[in-house]
XYZ file of C-alpha atoms in Angstrom:
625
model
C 0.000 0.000 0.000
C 1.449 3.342 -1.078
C 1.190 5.758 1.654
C 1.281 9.425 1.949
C 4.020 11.451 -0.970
C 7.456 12.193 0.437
C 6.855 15.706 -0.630
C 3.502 17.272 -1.341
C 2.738 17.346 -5.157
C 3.385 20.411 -6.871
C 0.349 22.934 -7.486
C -0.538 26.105 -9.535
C -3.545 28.436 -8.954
C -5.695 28.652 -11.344
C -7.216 31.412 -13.753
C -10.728 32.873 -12.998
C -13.332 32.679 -15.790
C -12.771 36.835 -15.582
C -9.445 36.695 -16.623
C -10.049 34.575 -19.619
C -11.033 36.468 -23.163
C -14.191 35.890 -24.558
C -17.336 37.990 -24.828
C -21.226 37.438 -25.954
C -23.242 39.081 -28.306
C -26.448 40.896 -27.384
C -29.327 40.018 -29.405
C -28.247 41.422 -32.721
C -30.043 38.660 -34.955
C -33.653 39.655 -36.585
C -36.546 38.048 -35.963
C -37.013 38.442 -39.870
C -34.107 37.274 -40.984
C -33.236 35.460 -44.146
C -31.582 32.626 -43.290
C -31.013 30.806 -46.683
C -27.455 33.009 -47.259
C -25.680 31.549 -44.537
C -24.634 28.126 -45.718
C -23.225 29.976 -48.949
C -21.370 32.525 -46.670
C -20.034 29.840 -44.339
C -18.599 28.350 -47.381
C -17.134 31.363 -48.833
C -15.715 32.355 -45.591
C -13.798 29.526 -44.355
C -12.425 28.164 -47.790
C -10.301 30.891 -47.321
C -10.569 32.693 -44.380
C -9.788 36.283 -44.267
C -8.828 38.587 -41.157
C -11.546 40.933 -42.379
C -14.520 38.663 -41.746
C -14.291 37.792 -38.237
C -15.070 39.605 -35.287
C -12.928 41.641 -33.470
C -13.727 38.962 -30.302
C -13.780 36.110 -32.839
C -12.936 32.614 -30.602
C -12.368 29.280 -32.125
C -12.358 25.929 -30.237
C -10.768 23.085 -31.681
C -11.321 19.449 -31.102
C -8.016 17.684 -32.700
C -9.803 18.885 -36.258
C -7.128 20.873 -37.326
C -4.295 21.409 -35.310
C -4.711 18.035 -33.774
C -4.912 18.928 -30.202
C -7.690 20.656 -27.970
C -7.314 24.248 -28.588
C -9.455 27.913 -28.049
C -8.033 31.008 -29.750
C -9.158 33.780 -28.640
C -9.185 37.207 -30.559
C -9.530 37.960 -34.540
C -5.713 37.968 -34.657
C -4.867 35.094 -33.348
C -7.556 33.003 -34.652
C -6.808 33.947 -38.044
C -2.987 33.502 -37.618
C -3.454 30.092 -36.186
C -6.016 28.997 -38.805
C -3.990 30.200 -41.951
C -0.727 28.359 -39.972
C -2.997 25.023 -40.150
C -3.581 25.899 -44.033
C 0.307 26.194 -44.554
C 0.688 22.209 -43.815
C -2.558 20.655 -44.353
C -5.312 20.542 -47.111
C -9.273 21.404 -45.867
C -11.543 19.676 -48.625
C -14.941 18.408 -48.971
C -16.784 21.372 -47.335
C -20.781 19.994 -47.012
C -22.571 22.901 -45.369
C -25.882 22.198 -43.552
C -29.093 24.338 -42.948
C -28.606 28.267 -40.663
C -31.022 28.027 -37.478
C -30.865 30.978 -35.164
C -29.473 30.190 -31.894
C -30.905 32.195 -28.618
C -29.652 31.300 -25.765
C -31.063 34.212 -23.254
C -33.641 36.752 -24.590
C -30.676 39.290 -24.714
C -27.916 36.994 -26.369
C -28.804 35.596 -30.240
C -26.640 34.567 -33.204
C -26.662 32.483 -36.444
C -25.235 29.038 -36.431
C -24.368 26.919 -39.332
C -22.709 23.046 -39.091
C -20.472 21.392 -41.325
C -18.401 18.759 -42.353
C -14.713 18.694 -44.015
C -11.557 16.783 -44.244
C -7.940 17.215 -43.222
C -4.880 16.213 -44.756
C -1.246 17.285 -44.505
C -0.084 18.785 -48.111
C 1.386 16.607 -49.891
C 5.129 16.149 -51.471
C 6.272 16.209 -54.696
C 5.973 12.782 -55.200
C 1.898 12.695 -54.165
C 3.452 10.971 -50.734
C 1.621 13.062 -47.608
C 4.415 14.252 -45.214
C 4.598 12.426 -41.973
C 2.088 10.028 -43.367
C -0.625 11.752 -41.078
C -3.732 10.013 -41.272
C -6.814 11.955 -43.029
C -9.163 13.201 -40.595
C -13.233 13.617 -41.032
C -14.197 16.635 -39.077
C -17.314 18.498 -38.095
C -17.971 21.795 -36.923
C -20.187 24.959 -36.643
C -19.752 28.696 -37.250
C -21.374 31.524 -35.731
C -22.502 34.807 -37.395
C -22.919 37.839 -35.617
C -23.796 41.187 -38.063
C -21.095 44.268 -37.097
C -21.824 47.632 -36.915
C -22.424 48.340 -40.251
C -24.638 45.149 -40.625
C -22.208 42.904 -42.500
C -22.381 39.372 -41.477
C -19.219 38.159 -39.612
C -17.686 35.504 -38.065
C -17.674 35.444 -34.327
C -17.280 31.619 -33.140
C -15.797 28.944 -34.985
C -15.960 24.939 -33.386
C -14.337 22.250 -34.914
C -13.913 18.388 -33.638
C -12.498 15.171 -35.453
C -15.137 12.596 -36.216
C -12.461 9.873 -37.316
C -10.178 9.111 -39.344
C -10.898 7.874 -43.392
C -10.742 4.335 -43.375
C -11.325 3.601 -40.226
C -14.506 3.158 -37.923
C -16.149 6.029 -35.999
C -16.504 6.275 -32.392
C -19.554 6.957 -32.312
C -20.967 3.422 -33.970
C -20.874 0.731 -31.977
C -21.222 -1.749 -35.108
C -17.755 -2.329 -35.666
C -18.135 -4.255 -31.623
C -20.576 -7.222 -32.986
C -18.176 -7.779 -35.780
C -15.581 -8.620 -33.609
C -15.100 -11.992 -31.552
C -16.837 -11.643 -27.975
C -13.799 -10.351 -25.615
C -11.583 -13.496 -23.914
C -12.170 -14.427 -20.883
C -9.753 -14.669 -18.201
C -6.708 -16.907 -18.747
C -7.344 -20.034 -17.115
C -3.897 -19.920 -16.388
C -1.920 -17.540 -14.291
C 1.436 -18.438 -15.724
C -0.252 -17.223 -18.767
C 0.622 -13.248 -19.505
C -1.987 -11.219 -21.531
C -1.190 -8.615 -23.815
C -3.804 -5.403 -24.463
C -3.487 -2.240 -26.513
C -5.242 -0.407 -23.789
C -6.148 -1.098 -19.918
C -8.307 0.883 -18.344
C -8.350 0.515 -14.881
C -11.910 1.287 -13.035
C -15.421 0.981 -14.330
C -17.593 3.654 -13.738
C -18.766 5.960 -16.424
C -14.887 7.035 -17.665
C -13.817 3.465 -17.371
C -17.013 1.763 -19.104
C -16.955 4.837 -21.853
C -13.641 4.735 -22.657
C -14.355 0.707 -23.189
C -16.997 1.127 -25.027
C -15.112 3.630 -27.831
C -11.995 1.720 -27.937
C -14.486 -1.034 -28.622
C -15.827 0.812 -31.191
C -12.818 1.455 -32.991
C -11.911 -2.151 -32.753
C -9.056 -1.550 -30.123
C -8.189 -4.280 -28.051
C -8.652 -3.269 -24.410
C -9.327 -4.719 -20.641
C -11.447 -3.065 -18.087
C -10.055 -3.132 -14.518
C -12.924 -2.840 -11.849
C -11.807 -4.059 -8.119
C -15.463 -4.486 -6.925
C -17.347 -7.457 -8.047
C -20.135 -5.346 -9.910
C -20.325 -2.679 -12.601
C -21.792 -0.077 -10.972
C -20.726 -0.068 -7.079
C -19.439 3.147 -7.419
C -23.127 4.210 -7.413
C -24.556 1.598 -5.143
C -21.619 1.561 -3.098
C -22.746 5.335 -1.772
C -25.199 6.054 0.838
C -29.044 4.716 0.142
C -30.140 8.214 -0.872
C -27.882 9.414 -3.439
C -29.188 9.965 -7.233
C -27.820 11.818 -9.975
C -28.197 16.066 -10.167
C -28.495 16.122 -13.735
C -31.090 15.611 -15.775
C -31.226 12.149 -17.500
C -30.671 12.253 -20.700
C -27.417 14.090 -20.346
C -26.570 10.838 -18.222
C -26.474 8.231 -21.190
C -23.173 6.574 -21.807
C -22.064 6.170 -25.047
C -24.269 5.271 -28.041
C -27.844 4.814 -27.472
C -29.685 5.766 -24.704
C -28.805 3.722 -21.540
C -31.989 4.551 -19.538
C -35.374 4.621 -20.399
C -38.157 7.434 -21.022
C -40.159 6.527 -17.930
C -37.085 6.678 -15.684
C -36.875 9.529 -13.460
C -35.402 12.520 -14.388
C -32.855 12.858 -11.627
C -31.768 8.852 -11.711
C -31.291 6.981 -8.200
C -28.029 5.091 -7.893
C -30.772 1.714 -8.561
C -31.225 2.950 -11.557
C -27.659 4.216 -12.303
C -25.769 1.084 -11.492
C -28.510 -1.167 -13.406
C -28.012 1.093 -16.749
C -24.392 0.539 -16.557
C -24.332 -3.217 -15.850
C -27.316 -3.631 -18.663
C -24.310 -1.152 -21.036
C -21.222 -3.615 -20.026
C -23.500 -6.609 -21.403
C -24.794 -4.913 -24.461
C -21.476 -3.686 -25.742
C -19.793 -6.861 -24.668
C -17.307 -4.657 -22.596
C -14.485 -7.185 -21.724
C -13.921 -6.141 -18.468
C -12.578 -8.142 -15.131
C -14.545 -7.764 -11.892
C -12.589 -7.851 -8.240
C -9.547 -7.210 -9.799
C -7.275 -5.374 -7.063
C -3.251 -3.640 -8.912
C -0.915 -4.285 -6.695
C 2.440 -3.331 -9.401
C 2.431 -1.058 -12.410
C 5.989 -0.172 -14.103
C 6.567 1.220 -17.089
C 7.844 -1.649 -19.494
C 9.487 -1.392 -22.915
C 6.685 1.152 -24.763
C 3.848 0.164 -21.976
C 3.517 -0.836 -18.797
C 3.266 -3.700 -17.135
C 0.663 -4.918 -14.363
C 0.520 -7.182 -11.750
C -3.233 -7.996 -10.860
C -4.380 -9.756 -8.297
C -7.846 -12.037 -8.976
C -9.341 -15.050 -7.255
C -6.159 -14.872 -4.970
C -3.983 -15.541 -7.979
C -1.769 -12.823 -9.237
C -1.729 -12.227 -13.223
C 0.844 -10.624 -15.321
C -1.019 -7.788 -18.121
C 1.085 -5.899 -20.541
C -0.486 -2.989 -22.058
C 0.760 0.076 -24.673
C -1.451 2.151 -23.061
C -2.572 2.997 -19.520
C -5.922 5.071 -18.630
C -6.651 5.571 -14.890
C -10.597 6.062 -14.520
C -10.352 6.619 -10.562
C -13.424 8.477 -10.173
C -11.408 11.923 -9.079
C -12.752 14.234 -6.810
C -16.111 12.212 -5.851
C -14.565 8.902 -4.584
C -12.401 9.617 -1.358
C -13.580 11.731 1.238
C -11.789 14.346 2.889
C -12.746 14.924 6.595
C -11.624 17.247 9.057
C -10.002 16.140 11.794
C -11.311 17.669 14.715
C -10.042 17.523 18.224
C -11.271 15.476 21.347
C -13.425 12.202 18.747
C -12.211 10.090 21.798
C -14.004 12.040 24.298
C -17.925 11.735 22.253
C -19.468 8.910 23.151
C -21.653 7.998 20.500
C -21.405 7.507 16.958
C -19.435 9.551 14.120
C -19.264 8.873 10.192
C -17.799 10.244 7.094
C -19.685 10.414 4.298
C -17.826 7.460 2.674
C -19.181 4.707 5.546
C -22.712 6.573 5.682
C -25.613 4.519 4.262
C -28.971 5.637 6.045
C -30.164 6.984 9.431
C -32.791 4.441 10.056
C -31.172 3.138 13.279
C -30.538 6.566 14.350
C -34.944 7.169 14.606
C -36.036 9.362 17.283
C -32.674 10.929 18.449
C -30.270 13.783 17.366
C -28.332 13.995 13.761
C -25.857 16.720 13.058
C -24.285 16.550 9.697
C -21.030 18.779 9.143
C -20.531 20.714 5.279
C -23.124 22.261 3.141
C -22.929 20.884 -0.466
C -24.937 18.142 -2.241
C -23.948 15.252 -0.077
C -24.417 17.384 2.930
C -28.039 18.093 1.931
C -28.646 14.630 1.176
C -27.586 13.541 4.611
C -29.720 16.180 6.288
C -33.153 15.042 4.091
C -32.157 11.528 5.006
C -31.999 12.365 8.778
C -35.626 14.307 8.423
C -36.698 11.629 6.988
C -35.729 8.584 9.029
C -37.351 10.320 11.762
C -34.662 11.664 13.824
C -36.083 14.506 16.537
C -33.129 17.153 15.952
C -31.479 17.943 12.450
C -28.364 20.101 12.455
C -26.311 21.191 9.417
C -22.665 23.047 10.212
C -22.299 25.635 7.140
C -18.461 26.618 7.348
C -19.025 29.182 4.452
C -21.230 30.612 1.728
C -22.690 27.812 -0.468
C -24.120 27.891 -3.937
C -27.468 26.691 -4.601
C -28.639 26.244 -7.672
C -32.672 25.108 -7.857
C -33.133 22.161 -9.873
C -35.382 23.629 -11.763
C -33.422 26.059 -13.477
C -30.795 23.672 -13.716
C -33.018 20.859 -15.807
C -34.263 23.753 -17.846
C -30.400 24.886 -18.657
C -29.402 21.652 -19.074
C -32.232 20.523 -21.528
C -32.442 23.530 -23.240
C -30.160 25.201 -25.555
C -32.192 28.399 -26.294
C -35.247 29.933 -24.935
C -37.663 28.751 -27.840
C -39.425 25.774 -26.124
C -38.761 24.301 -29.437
C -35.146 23.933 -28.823
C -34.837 21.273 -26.293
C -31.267 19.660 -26.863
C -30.877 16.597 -24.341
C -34.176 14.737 -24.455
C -35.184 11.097 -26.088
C -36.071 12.308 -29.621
C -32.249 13.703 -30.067
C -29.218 11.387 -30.231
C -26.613 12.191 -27.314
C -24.184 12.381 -30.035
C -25.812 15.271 -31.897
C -26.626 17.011 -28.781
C -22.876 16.723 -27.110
C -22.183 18.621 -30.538
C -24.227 21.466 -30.016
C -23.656 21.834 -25.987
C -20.154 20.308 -25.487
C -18.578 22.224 -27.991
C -18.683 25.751 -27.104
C -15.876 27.404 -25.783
C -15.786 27.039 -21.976
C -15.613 30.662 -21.420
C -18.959 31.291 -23.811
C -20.398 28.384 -21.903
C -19.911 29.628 -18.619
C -21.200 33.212 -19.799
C -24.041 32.011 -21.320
C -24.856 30.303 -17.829
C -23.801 33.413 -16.065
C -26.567 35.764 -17.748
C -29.097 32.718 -17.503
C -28.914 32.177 -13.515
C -28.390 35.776 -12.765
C -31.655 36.860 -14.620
C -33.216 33.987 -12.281
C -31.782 34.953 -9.096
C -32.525 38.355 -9.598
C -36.426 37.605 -10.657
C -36.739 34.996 -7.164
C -34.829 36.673 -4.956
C -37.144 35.015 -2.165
C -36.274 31.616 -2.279
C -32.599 32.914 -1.526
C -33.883 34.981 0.988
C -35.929 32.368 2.504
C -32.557 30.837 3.412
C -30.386 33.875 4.559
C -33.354 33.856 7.551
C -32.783 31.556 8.704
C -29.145 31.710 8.723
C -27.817 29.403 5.903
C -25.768 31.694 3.901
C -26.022 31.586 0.147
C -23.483 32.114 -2.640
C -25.478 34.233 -5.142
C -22.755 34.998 -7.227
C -20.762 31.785 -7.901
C -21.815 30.426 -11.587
C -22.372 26.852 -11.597
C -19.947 26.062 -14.558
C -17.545 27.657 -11.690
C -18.601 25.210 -9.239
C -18.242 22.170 -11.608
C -15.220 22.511 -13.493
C -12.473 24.625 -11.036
C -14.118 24.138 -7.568
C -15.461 20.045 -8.127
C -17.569 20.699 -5.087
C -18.935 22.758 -2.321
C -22.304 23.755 -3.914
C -26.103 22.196 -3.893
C -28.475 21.641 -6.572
C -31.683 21.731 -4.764
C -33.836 18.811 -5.006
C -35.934 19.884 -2.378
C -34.152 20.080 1.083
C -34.057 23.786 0.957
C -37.484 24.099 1.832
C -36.939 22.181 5.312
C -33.995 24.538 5.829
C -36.126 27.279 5.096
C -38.909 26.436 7.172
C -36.537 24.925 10.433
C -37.098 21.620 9.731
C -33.334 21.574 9.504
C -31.409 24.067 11.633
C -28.345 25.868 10.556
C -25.317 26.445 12.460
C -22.884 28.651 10.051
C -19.713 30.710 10.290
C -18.633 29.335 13.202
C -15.450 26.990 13.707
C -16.121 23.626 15.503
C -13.868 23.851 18.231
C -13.472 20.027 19.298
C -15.860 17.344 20.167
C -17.541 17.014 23.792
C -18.925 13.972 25.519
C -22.416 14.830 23.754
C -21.886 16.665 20.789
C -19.478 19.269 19.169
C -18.859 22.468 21.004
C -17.970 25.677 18.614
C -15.594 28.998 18.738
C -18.547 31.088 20.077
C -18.895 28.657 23.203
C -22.015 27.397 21.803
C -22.628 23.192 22.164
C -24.623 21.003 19.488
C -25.991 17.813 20.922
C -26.024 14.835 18.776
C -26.319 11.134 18.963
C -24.758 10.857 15.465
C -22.110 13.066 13.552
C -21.950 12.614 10.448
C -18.838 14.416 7.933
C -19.947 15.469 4.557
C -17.097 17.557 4.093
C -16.182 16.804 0.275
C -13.870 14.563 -1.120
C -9.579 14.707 -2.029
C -9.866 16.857 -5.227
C -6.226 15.352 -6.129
C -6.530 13.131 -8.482
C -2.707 12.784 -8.302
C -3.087 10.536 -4.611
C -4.770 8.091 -6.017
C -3.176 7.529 -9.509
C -0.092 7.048 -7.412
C -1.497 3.529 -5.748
C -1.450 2.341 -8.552
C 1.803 4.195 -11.157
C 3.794 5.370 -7.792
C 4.867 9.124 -6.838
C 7.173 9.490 -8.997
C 4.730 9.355 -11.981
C 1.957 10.819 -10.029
C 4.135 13.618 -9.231
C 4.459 14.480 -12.623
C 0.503 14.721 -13.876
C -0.699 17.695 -14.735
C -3.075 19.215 -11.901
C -6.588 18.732 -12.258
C -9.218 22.080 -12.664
C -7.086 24.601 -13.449
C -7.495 26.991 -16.478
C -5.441 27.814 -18.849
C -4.725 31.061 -20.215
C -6.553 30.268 -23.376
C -9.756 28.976 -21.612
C -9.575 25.034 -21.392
C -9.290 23.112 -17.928
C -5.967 20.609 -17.870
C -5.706 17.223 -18.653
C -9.109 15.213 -18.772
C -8.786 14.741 -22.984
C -4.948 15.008 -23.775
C -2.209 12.556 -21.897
C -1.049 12.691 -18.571
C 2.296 11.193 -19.421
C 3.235 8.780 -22.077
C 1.030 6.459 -22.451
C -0.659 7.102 -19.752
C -4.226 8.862 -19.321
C -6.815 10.003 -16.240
C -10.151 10.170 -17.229
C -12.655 11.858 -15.054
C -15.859 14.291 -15.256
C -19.375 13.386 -14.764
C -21.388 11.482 -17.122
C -21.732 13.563 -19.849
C -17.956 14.942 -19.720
C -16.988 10.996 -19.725
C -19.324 10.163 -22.935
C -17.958 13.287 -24.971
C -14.320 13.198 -23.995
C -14.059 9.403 -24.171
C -14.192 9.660 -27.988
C -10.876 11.704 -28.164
C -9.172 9.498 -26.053
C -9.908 6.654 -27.804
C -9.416 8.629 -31.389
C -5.733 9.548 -29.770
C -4.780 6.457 -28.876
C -5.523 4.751 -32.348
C -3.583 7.408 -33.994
C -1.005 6.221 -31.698
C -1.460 3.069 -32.366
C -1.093 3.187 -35.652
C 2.135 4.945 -36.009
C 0.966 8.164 -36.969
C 0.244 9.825 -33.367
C -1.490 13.474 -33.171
C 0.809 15.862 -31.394
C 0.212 14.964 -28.003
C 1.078 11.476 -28.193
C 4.793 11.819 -30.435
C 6.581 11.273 -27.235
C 9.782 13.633 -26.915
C 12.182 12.922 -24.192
C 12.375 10.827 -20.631
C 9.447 10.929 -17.961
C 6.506 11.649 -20.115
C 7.044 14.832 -21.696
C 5.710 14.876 -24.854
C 5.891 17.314 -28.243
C 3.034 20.659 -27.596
C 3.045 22.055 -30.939
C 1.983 20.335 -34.859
């Protein structure tokens, strides 16, 4: 067992949203307008692009289309000087442009958006021979009009992803995994050493989407998952805990993995039975109760030892991905003086199931954020006479209301419901999960604040009571950068509101007593049962290093910070050669997986995109095309 680094792991701050470029239009599109000249103009426009017809705040996001990594540009300039650098070594053909809708996402924010496809090639030599022998990529993507002052049409956001490459399958169809012999088994042997292209190590919805795309491209793989079901790391939780999004941003990869009468925020049930019914569906070869106890780097791979049934196995592998479930797997609790001295019982949110046995007597729970809440409704629920919840600062709540309407709708026409069970997740991911992170977290921005600002009262409500609220913290914020610390309310609000649940906030615990927990400003809490919901270890870094060692783990990039140029580090690009940590929530896991898995065949078939033509000792790899 790997215990605690020698030194602590090296960390950066990161970037606010504020300090990153990127602006949104106000409604500047007619209600009149002709929409039947776009395609034409899209066409004209980016077969050779010109400095003159983009926006002064033009931003382009690219998904390993064109420069082969995962890219924003922000600014006129250097979009246009990093688009006509891709046309100096590669060829853009086959331009298909599709139908103009108007896109509005806020009644004060609207724009023109037209999709495409195209191919990429590098140029080729004299001889006909493409340089480098890249492999020819088939690429989507979507521009965005905005008219300037002088009502001339230009362009103001360019997105652009690889679909796959020519002559090879596409991530996105499973087909290519019925065609294929049904995964081996385990080696009835353990003298007997297995060789993979890929092992991904944990099953939940990185590990099982990863599987299924690498399965798709007809990669040969092995799932790692040390409990002996798919789907423990759902069922494994506390009885109570369900899903915050809405459901059909929750499908893995493919079709739909729930149904249309399921609820809309899924209970872990209901989680954990989608993914097991996905593993058998899409024959995912994967190995259940599997615990790593070695992983070196070997030759070009790495090499495992596994332990199963009490028998160690050798695995060799090319490549490694580590789906650990970072940030919501470990929790982090406080330590808090004098736990001898209380004599009754205290949990952390990891060993917490239910309060049933707990009926009738006094439940405080410690933190403020979704499990927190969770907790509390549980306690209220079981019966328990006395319901306490410690707030050590401001939390963001986010009704789940408004966030089911932002997350199922990409506009304010009712007519423009993305993620529901008429539109594949595949076409949605394209219209959601490809907008710059800065435009999506301003687009959220204007949406919540012109909520709070219209229901003040159910903030209000709260602040009475003495739960202090977080009105200005955007949820993208709270998601990608914070991984925590906020609540989408389900309900439990209310009880706080009305003193079902009492709030004691801004005050330090001081240490544990004989019959509670006794705080800063003298004040004591009674409670039969204490219960830590305090958030989990938001370094992924610990727990790669079970299983690669510090010396690798010290080396990863550090997870939720962003970039100068507007992207978060490390969940789609290499951590180290070879080697990749794959994290996010559902619908992060479903989108990103498909790069991965594009990567890695690239790789794998001698003809790696940038990020993978490894460059030196220790994992460092090549940054530019």
């Amino acid at each position: 067992m790997i215990g605690p680094p020698p030194t602590p792991y090296p960390t950066r701050s990161s970037l606010a949203f504020s300090q990153v470029p990127g602006s949104l239009p106000g409604d500047v599109v007619p209600k009149d307008i002709d929409l039947s000249i776009f395609p034409s103009l899209g066409q004209e426009f980016l077969s050779n692009l010109k400095r003159h017809v983009l926006s002064a705040d033009a931003i382009w996001r690219d998904f390993f289309a064109l420069t082969g990594q995962l890219r924003t540009f922000n600014g006129a300039e250097q979009v246009f000087s990093e688009w006509d650098g891709v046309l100096l070594e590669r060829d853009l053909g086959e331009w298909k442009m599709e139908n103009a809708s108007v896109c509005r996402m806020a009644a004060s924010i609207s724009w023109v958006d037209v999709s495409f496809t195209f191919s990429v090639e590098k140029k080729c030599g004299r001889n006909g021979e493409s340089r480098n022998g890249e492999l020819r990529r088939n690429c989507f993507g979507i521009v965005s009009f905005v008219p300037d002052g002088g009502g001339k049409w230009k362009v103001w956001m360019l997105r652009t992803m690889l679909e796959n490459f020519e002559g090879f399958s596409h991530p996105d169809d499973p087909s290519a995994i019925f065609s294929h012999p049904v995964p081996r088994s385990t080696p009835s042997s353990s003298e007997e050493e297995l060789e993979f292209d890929v092992i991904v190590i944990g099953a939940g919805q990185c590990g099982l989407s990863l599987a299924g795309r690498l399965g798709a491209l007809g990669i040969e793989y092995l799932l790692l998952e040390k409990e002996a079901e798919v789907g423990r790391s759902w069922t494994g939780k506390y009885d109570s805990v369900r899903q915050h999004t809405v459901r059909e941003m929750n499908n893995l990869p493919f079709e739909r993995t729930y149904k249309a009468d399921d609820p809309t925020l899924l209970p872990a049930k209901t989680v954990a039975e989608g993914y097991e019914n996905y593993a058998e569906k899409y024959r995912i070869n994967v190995w259940l109760g599997v615990r790593t106890e070695r992983c070196v780097r070997k030759d070009e791979g790495w090499e495992l030892n596994v332990r199963l049934r009490n028998e160690t196995r050798v695995l060799r592998t090319k490549h490694l991905a580590l789906s650990l479930g970072g940030g919501a797997s470990v929790p982090n609790p406080p330590f808090i003086v004098g736990r001898g001295h209380f004599k009754d019982d205290v949990l952390n949110i990891g060993e917490y199931k239910n309060c049933h046995p707990w009926k009738g007597k006094k439940g405080v729970v410690v933190g403020s954020g979704t499990g927190a809440h969770d907790v509390a409704q549980d306690m209220l629920d079981a019966g328990l006479k006395a319901v306490t919840m410690v707030q050590r600062s401001k939390t963001p709540v986010y009704p789940v209301d408004w966030v089911v309407q932002g997350q199922s709708m990409m506009e304010v026409d009712p007519e423009s419901v993305v993620y529901n069970t008429e539109i594949p997740p595949s076409v949605a991911d394209r219209l959601v999960s490809l907008l710059p992170l800065k435009i999506e977290r301003e687009l959220m921005k204007v949406n919540m604040n012109g909520l709070i600002a219209a229901n003040p009262e159910r903030f209000d409500a709260l602040e009475k009571v003495g739960f202090r609220v977080d009105r200005e913290v955007v949820l993208t914020d709270s998601i990608l950068l914070r991984g925590g610390g906020y609540y989408v309310d389900v309900g439990t609000s209310k009880h706080i509101a009305e003193g079902d649940i009492k709030i004691k906030s801004g005050v330090k615990i001081e240490r544990f007593t004989q019959n509670g927990l006794k705080f800063e400003d003298g004040q004591e809490i009674d409670a039969d049962l204490v219960v830590f919901a305090t958030g989990y270890e938001r370094d992924i870094r610990l727990q790669a290093a079970g299983i690669v060692g510090h010396e690798i783990a010290a080396s990863l990039p550090q997870a939720r910070v962003l970039t100068a140029d507007g992207e978060v580090s490390g969940p789609m690009t290499p951590s180290a050669e070879r080697l990749w940590v794959v994290r996010g929530a559902v619908s992060e896991a479903r989108f990103q997986s498909r790069f991965i898995a594009l990567q890695i065949q690239a790789a794998l078939l001698g003809k790696p995109l940038p990020d993978c033509q490894w460059g030196g000792l220790n994992g460092t790899h090549k940054s530019s095309s």
